[in-house]
CSV table of C-alpha atoms and ligand atoms in Angstrom, one decimal:
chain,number,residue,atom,x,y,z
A,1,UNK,CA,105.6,112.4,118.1
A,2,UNK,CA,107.9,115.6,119.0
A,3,UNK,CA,105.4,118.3,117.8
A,4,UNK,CA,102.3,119.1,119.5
A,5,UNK,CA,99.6,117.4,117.6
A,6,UNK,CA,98.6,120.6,115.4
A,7,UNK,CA,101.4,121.8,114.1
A,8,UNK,CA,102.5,121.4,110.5
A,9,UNK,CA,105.2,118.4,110.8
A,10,UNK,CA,102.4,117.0,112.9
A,11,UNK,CA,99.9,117.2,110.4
A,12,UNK,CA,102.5,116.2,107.7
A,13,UNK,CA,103.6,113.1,109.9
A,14,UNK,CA,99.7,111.8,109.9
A,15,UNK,CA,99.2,112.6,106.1
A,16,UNK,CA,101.9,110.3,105.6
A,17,UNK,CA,100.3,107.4,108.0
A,18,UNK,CA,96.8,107.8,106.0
A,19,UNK,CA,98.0,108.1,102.2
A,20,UNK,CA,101.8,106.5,101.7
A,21,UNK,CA,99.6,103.4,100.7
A,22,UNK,CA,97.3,104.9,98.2
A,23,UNK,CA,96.6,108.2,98.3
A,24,UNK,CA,92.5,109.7,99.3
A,25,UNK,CA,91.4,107.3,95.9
A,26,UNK,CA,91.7,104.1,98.4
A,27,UNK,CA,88.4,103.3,99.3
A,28,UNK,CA,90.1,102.4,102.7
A,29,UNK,CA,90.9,106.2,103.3
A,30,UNK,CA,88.1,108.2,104.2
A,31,UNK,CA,87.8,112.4,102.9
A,32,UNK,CA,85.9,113.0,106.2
A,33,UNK,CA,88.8,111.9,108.4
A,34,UNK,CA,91.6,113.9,105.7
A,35,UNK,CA,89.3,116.8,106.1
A,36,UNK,CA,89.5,116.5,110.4
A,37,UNK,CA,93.0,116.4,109.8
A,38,UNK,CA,93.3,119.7,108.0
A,39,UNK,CA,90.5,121.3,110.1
A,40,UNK,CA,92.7,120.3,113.6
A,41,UNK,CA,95.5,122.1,111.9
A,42,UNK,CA,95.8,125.5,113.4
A,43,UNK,CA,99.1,126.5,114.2
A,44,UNK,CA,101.1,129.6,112.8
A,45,UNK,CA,104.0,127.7,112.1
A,46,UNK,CA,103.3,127.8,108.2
A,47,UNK,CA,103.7,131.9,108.3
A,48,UNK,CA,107.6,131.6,107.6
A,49,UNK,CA,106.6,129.4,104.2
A,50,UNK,CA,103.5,131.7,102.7
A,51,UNK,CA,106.0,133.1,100.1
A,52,UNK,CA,104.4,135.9,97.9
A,53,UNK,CA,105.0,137.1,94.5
A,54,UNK,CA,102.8,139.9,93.8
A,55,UNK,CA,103.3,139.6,90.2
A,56,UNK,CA,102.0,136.5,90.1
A,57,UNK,CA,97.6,135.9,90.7
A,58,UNK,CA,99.0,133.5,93.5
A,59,UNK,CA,102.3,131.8,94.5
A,60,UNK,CA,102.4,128.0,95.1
A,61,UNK,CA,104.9,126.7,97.4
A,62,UNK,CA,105.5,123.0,98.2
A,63,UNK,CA,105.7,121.7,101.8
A,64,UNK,CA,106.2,118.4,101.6
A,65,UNK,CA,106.1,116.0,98.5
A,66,UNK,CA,104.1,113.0,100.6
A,67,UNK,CA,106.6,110.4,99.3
A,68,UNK,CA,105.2,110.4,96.0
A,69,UNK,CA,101.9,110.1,97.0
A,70,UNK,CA,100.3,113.4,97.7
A,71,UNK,CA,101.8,117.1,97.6
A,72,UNK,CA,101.3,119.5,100.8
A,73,UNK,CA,101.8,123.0,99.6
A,74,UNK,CA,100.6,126.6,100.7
A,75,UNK,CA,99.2,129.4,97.9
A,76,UNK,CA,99.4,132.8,98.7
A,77,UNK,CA,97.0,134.9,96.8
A,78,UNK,CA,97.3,138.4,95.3
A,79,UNK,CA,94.4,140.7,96.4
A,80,UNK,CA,91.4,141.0,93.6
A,81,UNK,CA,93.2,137.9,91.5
A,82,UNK,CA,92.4,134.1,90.9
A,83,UNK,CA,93.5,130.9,89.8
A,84,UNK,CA,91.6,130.4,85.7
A,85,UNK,CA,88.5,127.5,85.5
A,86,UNK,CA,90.6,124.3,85.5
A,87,UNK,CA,90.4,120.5,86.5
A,88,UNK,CA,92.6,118.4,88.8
A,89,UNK,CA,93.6,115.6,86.8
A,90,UNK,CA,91.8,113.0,88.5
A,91,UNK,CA,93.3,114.3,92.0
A,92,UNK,CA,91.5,114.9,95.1
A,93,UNK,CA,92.1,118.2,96.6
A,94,UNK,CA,91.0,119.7,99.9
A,95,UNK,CA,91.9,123.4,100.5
A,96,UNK,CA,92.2,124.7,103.8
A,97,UNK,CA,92.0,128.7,103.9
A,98,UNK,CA,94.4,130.0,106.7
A,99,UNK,CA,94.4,133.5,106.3
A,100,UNK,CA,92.0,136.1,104.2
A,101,UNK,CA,88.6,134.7,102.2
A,102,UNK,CA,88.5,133.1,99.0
A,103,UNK,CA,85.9,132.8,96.7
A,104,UNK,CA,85.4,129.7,95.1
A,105,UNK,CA,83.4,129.0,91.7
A,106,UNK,CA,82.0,125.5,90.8
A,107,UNK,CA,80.9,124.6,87.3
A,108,UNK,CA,79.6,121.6,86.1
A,109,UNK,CA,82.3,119.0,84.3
A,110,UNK,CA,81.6,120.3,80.3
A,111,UNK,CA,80.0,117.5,78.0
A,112,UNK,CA,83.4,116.7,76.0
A,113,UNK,CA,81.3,116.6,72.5
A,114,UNK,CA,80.0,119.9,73.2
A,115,UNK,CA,83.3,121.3,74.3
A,116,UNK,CA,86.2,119.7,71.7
A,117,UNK,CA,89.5,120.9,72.5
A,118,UNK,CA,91.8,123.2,70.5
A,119,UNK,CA,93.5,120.9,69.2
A,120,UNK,CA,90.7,118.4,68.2
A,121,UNK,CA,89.1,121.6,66.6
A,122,UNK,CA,92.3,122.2,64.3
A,123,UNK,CA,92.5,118.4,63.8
A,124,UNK,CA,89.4,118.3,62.5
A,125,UNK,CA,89.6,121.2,59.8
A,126,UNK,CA,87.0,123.7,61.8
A,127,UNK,CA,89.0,125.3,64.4
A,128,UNK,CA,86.7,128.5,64.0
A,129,UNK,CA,83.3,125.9,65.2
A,130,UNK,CA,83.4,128.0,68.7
A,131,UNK,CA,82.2,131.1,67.5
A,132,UNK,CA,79.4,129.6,64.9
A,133,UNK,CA,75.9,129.6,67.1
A,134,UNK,CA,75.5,130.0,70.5
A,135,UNK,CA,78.8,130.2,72.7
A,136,UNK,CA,78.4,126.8,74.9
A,137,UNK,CA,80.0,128.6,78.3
A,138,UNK,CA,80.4,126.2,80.7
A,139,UNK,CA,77.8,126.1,83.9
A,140,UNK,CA,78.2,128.1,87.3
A,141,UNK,CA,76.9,125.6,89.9
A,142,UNK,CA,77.9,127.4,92.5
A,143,UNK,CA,79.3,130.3,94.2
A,144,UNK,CA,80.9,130.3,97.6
A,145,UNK,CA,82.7,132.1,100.3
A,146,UNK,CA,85.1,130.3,102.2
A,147,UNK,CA,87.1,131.6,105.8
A,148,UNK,CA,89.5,130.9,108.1
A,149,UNK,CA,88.8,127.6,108.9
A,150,UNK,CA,86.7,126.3,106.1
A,151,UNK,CA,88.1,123.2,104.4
A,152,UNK,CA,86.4,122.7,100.7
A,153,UNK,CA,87.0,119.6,98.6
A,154,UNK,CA,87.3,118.9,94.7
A,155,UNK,CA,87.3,116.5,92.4
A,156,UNK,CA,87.0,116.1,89.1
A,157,UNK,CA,83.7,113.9,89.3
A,158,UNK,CA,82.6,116.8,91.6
A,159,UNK,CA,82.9,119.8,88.7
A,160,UNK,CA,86.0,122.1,87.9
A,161,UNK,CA,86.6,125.3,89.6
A,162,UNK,CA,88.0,128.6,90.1
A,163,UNK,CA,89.3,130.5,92.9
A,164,UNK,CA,89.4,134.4,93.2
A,165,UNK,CA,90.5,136.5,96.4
A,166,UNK,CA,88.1,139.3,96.3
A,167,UNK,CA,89.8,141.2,98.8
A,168,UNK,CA,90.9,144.4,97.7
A,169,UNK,CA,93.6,144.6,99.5
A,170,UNK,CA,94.5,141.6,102.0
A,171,UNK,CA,96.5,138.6,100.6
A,172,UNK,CA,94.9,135.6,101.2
A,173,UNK,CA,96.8,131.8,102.3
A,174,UNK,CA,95.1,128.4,101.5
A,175,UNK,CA,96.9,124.9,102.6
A,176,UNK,CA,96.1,122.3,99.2
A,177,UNK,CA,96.1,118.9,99.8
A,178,UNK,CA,96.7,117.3,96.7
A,179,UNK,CA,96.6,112.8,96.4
A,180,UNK,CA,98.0,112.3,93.9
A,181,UNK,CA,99.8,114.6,93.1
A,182,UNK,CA,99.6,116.2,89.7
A,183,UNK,CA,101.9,118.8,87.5
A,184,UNK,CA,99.7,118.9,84.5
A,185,UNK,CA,95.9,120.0,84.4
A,186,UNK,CA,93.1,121.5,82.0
A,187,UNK,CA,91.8,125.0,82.2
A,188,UNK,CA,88.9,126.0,80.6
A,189,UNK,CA,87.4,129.4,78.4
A,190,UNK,CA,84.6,130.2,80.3
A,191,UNK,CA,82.7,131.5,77.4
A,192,UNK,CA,82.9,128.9,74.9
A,193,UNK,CA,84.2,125.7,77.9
A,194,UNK,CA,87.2,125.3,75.4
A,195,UNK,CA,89.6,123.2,77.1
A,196,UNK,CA,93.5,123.8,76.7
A,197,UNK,CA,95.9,121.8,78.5
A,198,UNK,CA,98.4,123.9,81.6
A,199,UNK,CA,101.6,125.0,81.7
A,200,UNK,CA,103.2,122.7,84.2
A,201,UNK,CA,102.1,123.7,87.8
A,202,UNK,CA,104.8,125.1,89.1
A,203,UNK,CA,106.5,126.3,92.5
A,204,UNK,CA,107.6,129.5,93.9
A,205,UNK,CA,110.0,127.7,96.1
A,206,UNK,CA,110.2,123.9,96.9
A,207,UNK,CA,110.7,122.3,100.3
A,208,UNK,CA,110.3,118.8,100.0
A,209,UNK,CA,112.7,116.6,101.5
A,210,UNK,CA,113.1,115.5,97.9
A,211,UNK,CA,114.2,118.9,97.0
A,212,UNK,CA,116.3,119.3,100.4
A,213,UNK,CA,118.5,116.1,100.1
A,214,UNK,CA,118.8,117.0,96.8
A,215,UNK,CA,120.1,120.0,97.6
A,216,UNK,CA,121.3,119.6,101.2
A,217,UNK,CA,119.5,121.1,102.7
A,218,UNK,CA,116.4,121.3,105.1
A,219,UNK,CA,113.0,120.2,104.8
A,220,UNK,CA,110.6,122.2,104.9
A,221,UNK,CA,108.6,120.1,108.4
A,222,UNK,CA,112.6,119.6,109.8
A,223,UNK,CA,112.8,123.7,108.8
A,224,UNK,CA,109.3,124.0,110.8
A,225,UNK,CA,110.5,122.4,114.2
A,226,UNK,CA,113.1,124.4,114.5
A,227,UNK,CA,112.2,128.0,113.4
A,228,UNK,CA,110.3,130.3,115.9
A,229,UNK,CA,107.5,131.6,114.5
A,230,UNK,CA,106.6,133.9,116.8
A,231,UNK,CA,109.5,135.9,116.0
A,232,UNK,CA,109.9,136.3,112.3
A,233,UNK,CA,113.1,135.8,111.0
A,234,UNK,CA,116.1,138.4,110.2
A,235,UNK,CA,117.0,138.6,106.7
A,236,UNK,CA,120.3,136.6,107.6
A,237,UNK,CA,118.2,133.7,108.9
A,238,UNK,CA,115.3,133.6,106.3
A,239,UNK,CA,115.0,129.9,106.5
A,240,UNK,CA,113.1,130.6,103.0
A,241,UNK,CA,116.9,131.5,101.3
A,242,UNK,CA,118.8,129.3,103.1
A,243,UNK,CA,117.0,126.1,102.7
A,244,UNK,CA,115.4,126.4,99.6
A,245,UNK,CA,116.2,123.7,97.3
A,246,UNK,CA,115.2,125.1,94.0
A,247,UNK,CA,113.2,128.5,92.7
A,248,UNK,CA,110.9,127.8,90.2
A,249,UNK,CA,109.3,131.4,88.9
A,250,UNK,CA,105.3,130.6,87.9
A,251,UNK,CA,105.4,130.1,84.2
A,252,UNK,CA,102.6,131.0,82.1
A,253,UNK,CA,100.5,128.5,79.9
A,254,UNK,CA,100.8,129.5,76.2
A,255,UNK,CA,97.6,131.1,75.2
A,256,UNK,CA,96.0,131.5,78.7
A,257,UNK,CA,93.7,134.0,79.1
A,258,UNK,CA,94.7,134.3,82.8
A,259,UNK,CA,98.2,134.5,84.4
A,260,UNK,CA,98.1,131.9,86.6
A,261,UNK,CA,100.3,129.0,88.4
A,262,UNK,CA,98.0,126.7,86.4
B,1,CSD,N1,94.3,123.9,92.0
B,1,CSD,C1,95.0,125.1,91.9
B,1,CSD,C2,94.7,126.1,93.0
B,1,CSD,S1,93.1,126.4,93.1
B,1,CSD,O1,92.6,127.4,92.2
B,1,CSD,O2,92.3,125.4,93.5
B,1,CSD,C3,96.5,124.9,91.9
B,1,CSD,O3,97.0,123.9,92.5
B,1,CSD,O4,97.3,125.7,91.4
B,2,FE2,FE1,91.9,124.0,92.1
């Protein structure tokens, strides 16, 4: 290997080893040794890729694509917003916080008889059930602080979450980890635990190689190796315009509560 062994087309190049079979839902591939992998990965090198749009509670912007298997992508979040409660469709993530804390929320999984969706409630003639009785909120579990460093893991079995950035001020960059990977999800009314299905989960900017050949361009690891990060780059050489493959603004889930990527 070219790259010193914790840098991010390092760490890409073994999260393809571990997962191009199948992904962290092998019983072969162990979360422990995923999570070493992200915790050895230290290196500046994503600065050039933490992509912000201030508009938006966080910007998502994909790395690399894993072949189909997994999705490597960095989130830059907005000072004092968050990401709404959702679920991950059955994926495993692990989040890595690189810059800034995050705060993350846990609830428990809502019973689905308890919680019909929006559209089962309209199906069924008595889309105004939620607000006869008590509301049925979904539960916290837990509340947590995470740092530079920390590496937290989620899974659907695990509970649903939300993530906040309760700085005031400072922007905040988490690495996801995502096997497989997923566009569509479920977020969730806190108050009642109605479930509505996402917008698609989109990206700011896309710098898979799928992307690149696509569009000729670079990846986003082959980007990595060659940019020096220690010395941002000019306007003229913002590896961000010139390689990026596709701009996809954040869209906005119909009817969501919370502007959000998801
Ligand atoms: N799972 C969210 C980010 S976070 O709130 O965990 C996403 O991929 O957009
Ligand atoms: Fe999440």
């Amino acid at each position: 290997m070219d790259a010193p062994p914790n840098t991010l087309p390092a760490l890409s190049a073994t999260l393809h080893e571990a997962l191009e079979t199948a992904g962290l839902a092998s019983p072969d591939i162990s979360i422990s040794h995923i999570t070493t992998l992200l915790q050895r990965y230290t290196a500046p090198d994503y600065h050039p890729f933490a992509h912000h749009d201030p508009s938006k509670p966080y910007t998502r912007t994909l790395l690399d694509d894993g072949n189909g298997f997994f999705n490597l992508m960095l989130l830059v979040w907005t000072p004092g917003a968050g990401s709404p409660v959702h679920d991950h469709a059955g994926s495993h993530c692990l989040m890595k916080v690189l810059d800034g804390e995050l705060a993350e929320t846990l609830y428990a999984v809502p019973d689905a008889h308890d919680h019909p969706t929006h559209d089962e409630r309209v199906d069924s003639g008595n889309e105004d059930s939620v607000d006869e009785g008590e509301p049925k909120g979904i539960r916290v579990r837990k509340n947590a602080r995470l740092a530079v460093g920390d590496v937290a893991y989620i899974h659907d079995k695990i509970g649903l979450h939300k993530i906040s950035n309760p700085s005031p001020s400072q922007r905040a960059v988490s690495l996801h980890l995502y096997t497989p990977p997923f566009e569509y999800c479920k977020t969730y009314c806190e108050r009642t635990g109605e479930a509505r299905a996402s917008g698609k989960c989109v990206f700011y900017k896309d710098f898979s190689s799928r992307a690149a050949a696509a569009a000729g361009t670079q990846s986003a690891m082959t980007a990595c190796r060659q940019v020096n990060v220690m010395r941002p780059p000019s306007p003229s050489q913002d590896i961000l315009a010139s390689s990026c493959a596709k701009e996809m603004r954040v869209t906005l889930a119909a009817g969501s509560a919370v502007a959000s990527g998801i």
